[in-house]
Amino acid sequence: MTAPDAELVEDRLAGRTSEAQAARTDRIVRAAIELAGQGGYEAVQMREVARIAGVALATLYRYYPSKNELLLAAVRSEMGKLDDDVRTRPPRATTPERRAGEVFARALQAMRNDPGFAHAALSVRQSPAPFGAHESAQAPIGTDYTLVDIAARAAWGRDHEPTEAQRLALQMVESLWIGGTIDWLNGRLTADAAVQRIRLAAEKLLT
């Protein structure tokens, strides 16, 4: 083994390569999702996440300084899975509004399959920041895996740039999706009724 090869192996063993770091963050996120599935937001304890992921607690905090940031990373990971699913199985509806509605319906079905994670995801997504924090908050960093973007690509194609009106309509549907999912989690609405509302909202707002 040459000297450069030996150094590369040593780096991998020490966990300093980009591949090792990616694998580490993946284990951390999967551990958070596993714990959330067992008991919702409260079940995701950072020390337990570190134990399951096999990393030091200090390492976990270096990647994710707070539980909320970790759970937001978990949400982005699940959005990536939804995007892959929509790519693999595009909605078959004949109109854009119904294709978008199908994406929101699939997202709610994913929550239905894992209500613990749904509770954690909606808790961190919907909990207001400390009073006054919004005045100095920066705009969120964009991602290809937002629910609105996934629905837009399913509705009009991946090469289509949504108009301001189309994006606004999708954002309104997303807000209704969040409300419907929370009502389902709180027992005020069945999952089937929530899906029906979302499909109707997409059809009305996007037509």
CSV table of N, CA, C and O in Angstrom, one decimal, residues 33 36-37 71 74-76 78-79 82 103-126 147 174 177-178 180-182 184-185 191 194-195:
chain,number,residue,atom,x,y,z
A,33,ILE,N,-35.4,9.7,13.5
A,33,ILE,CA,-36.7,9.3,12.9
A,33,ILE,C,-37.2,8.1,13.7
A,33,ILE,O,-38.4,8.0,13.9
A,36,ALA,N,-38.5,9.3,17.0
A,36,ALA,CA,-39.8,10.0,16.8
A,36,ALA,C,-40.9,9.0,16.6
A,36,ALA,O,-42.0,9.2,17.1
A,37,GLY,N,-40.7,8.0,15.8
A,37,GLY,CA,-41.7,7.0,15.5
A,37,GLY,C,-42.2,6.3,16.8
A,37,GLY,O,-43.3,5.8,16.9
A,71,LEU,N,-34.4,17.6,13.8
A,71,LEU,CA,-35.7,17.2,13.3
A,71,LEU,C,-36.0,17.8,11.9
A,71,LEU,O,-36.6,17.2,11.0
A,74,ALA,N,-34.4,15.8,9.5
A,74,ALA,CA,-35.1,14.5,9.3
A,74,ALA,C,-36.3,14.8,8.3
A,74,ALA,O,-36.6,14.0,7.5
A,75,VAL,N,-36.9,15.9,8.5
A,75,VAL,CA,-38.0,16.3,7.6
A,75,VAL,C,-37.5,16.4,6.2
A,75,VAL,O,-38.2,16.0,5.2
A,76,ARG,N,-36.4,17.1,6.0
A,76,ARG,CA,-35.8,17.2,4.6
A,76,ARG,C,-35.5,15.9,4.0
A,76,ARG,O,-35.7,15.6,2.8
A,78,GLU,N,-37.1,13.0,4.7
A,78,GLU,CA,-38.3,12.4,4.3
A,78,GLU,C,-38.9,13.1,3.0
A,78,GLU,O,-39.5,12.4,2.2
A,79,MET,N,-38.7,14.4,2.9
A,79,MET,CA,-39.1,15.1,1.7
A,79,MET,C,-38.4,14.5,0.5
A,79,MET,O,-38.9,14.4,-0.6
A,82,LEU,N,-40.0,11.4,-0.6
A,82,LEU,CA,-41.3,11.7,-1.3
A,82,LEU,C,-41.0,12.2,-2.7
A,82,LEU,O,-41.6,11.7,-3.7
A,103,VAL,N,-49.9,14.5,-4.7
A,103,VAL,CA,-48.6,14.7,-4.0
A,103,VAL,C,-48.9,14.9,-2.5
A,103,VAL,O,-48.3,14.3,-1.6
A,104,PHE,N,-49.8,15.9,-2.2
A,104,PHE,CA,-50.2,16.2,-0.9
A,104,PHE,C,-50.8,15.0,-0.2
A,104,PHE,O,-50.6,14.8,1.0
A,105,ALA,N,-51.6,14.2,-0.9
A,105,ALA,CA,-52.2,13.0,-0.4
A,105,ALA,C,-51.2,12.0,0.0
A,105,ALA,O,-51.3,11.4,1.1
A,106,ARG,N,-50.2,11.8,-0.8
A,106,ARG,CA,-49.1,10.9,-0.5
A,106,ARG,C,-48.3,11.3,0.7
A,106,ARG,O,-47.9,10.5,1.5
A,107,ALA,N,-48.1,12.6,0.8
A,107,ALA,CA,-47.4,13.1,2.0
A,107,ALA,C,-48.2,12.9,3.3
A,107,ALA,O,-47.6,12.5,4.3
A,108,LEU,N,-49.5,13.0,3.2
A,108,LEU,CA,-50.3,12.7,4.4
A,108,LEU,C,-50.3,11.2,4.7
A,108,LEU,O,-50.3,10.8,5.8
A,109,GLN,N,-50.3,10.4,3.6
A,109,GLN,CA,-50.3,9.0,3.8
A,109,GLN,C,-49.0,8.6,4.5
A,109,GLN,O,-49.0,7.7,5.4
A,110,ALA,N,-47.9,9.2,4.2
A,110,ALA,CA,-46.6,8.9,4.8
A,110,ALA,C,-46.7,9.3,6.3
A,110,ALA,O,-46.2,8.5,7.2
A,111,MET,N,-47.3,10.4,6.6
A,111,MET,CA,-47.5,10.7,8.0
A,111,MET,C,-48.4,9.7,8.7
A,111,MET,O,-48.2,9.3,9.9
A,112,ARG,N,-49.4,9.3,8.0
A,112,ARG,CA,-50.4,8.3,8.6
A,112,ARG,C,-49.6,7.0,8.9
A,112,ARG,O,-50.0,6.3,9.9
A,113,ASN,N,-48.7,6.6,8.1
A,113,ASN,CA,-47.9,5.4,8.3
A,113,ASN,C,-47.0,5.5,9.5
A,113,ASN,O,-46.5,4.5,10.0
A,114,ASP,N,-46.6,6.7,9.9
A,114,ASP,CA,-45.7,6.9,11.0
A,114,ASP,C,-46.2,8.1,11.9
A,114,ASP,O,-45.6,9.2,11.8
A,115,PRO,N,-47.2,7.9,12.6
A,115,PRO,CA,-47.8,9.1,13.4
A,115,PRO,C,-46.8,9.7,14.4
A,115,PRO,O,-46.9,10.9,14.7
A,116,GLY,N,-45.9,8.9,14.9
A,116,GLY,CA,-44.9,9.4,15.8
A,116,GLY,C,-44.0,10.5,15.2
A,116,GLY,O,-43.8,11.6,15.7
A,117,PHE,N,-43.5,10.1,14.0
A,117,PHE,CA,-42.7,11.1,13.2
A,117,PHE,C,-43.6,12.3,12.8
A,117,PHE,O,-43.1,13.4,12.8
A,118,ALA,N,-44.8,12.0,12.4
A,118,ALA,CA,-45.7,13.1,12.1
A,118,ALA,C,-45.8,14.1,13.2
A,118,ALA,O,-45.8,15.3,13.0
A,119,HIS,N,-46.0,13.6,14.4
A,119,HIS,CA,-46.1,14.5,15.6
A,119,HIS,C,-44.8,15.3,15.8
A,119,HIS,O,-44.8,16.5,16.0
A,120,ALA,N,-43.6,14.7,15.6
A,120,ALA,CA,-42.4,15.4,15.8
A,120,ALA,C,-42.2,16.4,14.7
A,120,ALA,O,-41.8,17.5,14.9
A,121,ALA,N,-42.5,16.0,13.5
A,121,ALA,CA,-42.3,16.9,12.3
A,121,ALA,C,-43.2,18.1,12.4
A,121,ALA,O,-42.7,19.3,12.2
A,122,LEU,N,-44.4,17.9,12.7
A,122,LEU,CA,-45.4,19.1,12.8
A,122,LEU,C,-45.1,19.9,14.1
A,122,LEU,O,-45.3,21.1,14.1
A,123,SER,N,-44.6,19.3,15.1
A,123,SER,CA,-44.3,20.0,16.4
A,123,SER,C,-43.2,21.0,16.1
A,123,SER,O,-43.2,22.2,16.4
A,124,VAL,N,-42.1,20.6,15.4
A,124,VAL,CA,-41.0,21.5,15.1
A,124,VAL,C,-41.3,22.5,14.0
A,124,VAL,O,-40.8,23.6,14.0
A,125,ARG,N,-42.2,22.0,13.1
A,125,ARG,CA,-42.5,22.9,12.0
A,125,ARG,C,-43.5,24.0,12.3
A,125,ARG,O,-43.4,25.1,11.8
A,126,GLN,N,-44.4,23.7,13.3
A,126,GLN,CA,-45.4,24.7,13.6
A,126,GLN,C,-45.3,25.4,14.9
A,126,GLN,O,-46.0,26.3,15.2
A,147,LEU,N,-42.3,20.6,0.0
A,147,LEU,CA,-43.6,20.0,-0.4
A,147,LEU,C,-44.2,20.8,-1.6
A,147,LEU,O,-44.7,20.2,-2.6
A,174,GLU,N,-50.6,23.9,0.9
A,174,GLU,CA,-49.7,23.3,2.0
A,174,GLU,C,-50.2,23.7,3.4
A,174,GLU,O,-50.1,22.9,4.3
A,177,TRP,N,-52.9,21.6,4.2
A,177,TRP,CA,-52.4,20.3,4.5
A,177,TRP,C,-51.8,20.2,5.9
A,177,TRP,O,-52.1,19.2,6.6
A,178,ILE,N,-51.1,21.2,6.3
A,178,ILE,CA,-50.6,21.2,7.7
A,178,ILE,C,-51.7,21.2,8.7
A,178,ILE,O,-51.7,20.4,9.7
A,180,GLY,N,-54.8,20.2,8.3
A,180,GLY,CA,-55.5,18.9,8.2
A,180,GLY,C,-54.7,17.8,8.9
A,180,GLY,O,-55.3,17.0,9.6
A,181,THR,N,-53.4,17.8,8.8
A,181,THR,CA,-52.6,16.8,9.4
A,181,THR,C,-52.6,17.0,11.0
A,181,THR,O,-52.7,16.0,11.7
A,182,ILE,N,-52.6,18.2,11.4
A,182,ILE,CA,-52.7,18.5,12.9
A,182,ILE,C,-54.0,18.1,13.4
A,182,ILE,O,-54.1,17.5,14.5
A,184,TRP,N,-55.9,15.7,12.2
A,184,TRP,CA,-55.9,14.3,12.3
A,184,TRP,C,-55.1,13.8,13.5
A,184,TRP,O,-55.5,12.9,14.3
A,185,LEU,N,-53.9,14.4,13.8
A,185,LEU,CA,-53.1,14.0,14.9
A,185,LEU,C,-53.9,14.2,16.3
A,185,LEU,O,-53.7,13.5,17.2
A,191,ALA,N,-58.0,10.5,8.9
A,191,ALA,CA,-57.0,10.7,7.8
A,191,ALA,C,-57.7,10.8,6.5
A,191,ALA,O,-57.3,11.6,5.6
A,194,ALA,N,-59.1,14.1,5.9
A,194,ALA,CA,-58.1,15.1,5.7
A,194,ALA,C,-57.6,15.0,4.3
A,194,ALA,O,-57.4,16.1,3.6
A,195,VAL,N,-57.4,13.8,3.7
A,195,VAL,CA,-57.0,13.7,2.3
A,195,VAL,C,-58.1,14.2,1.4
A,195,VAL,O,-57.7,14.9,0.4
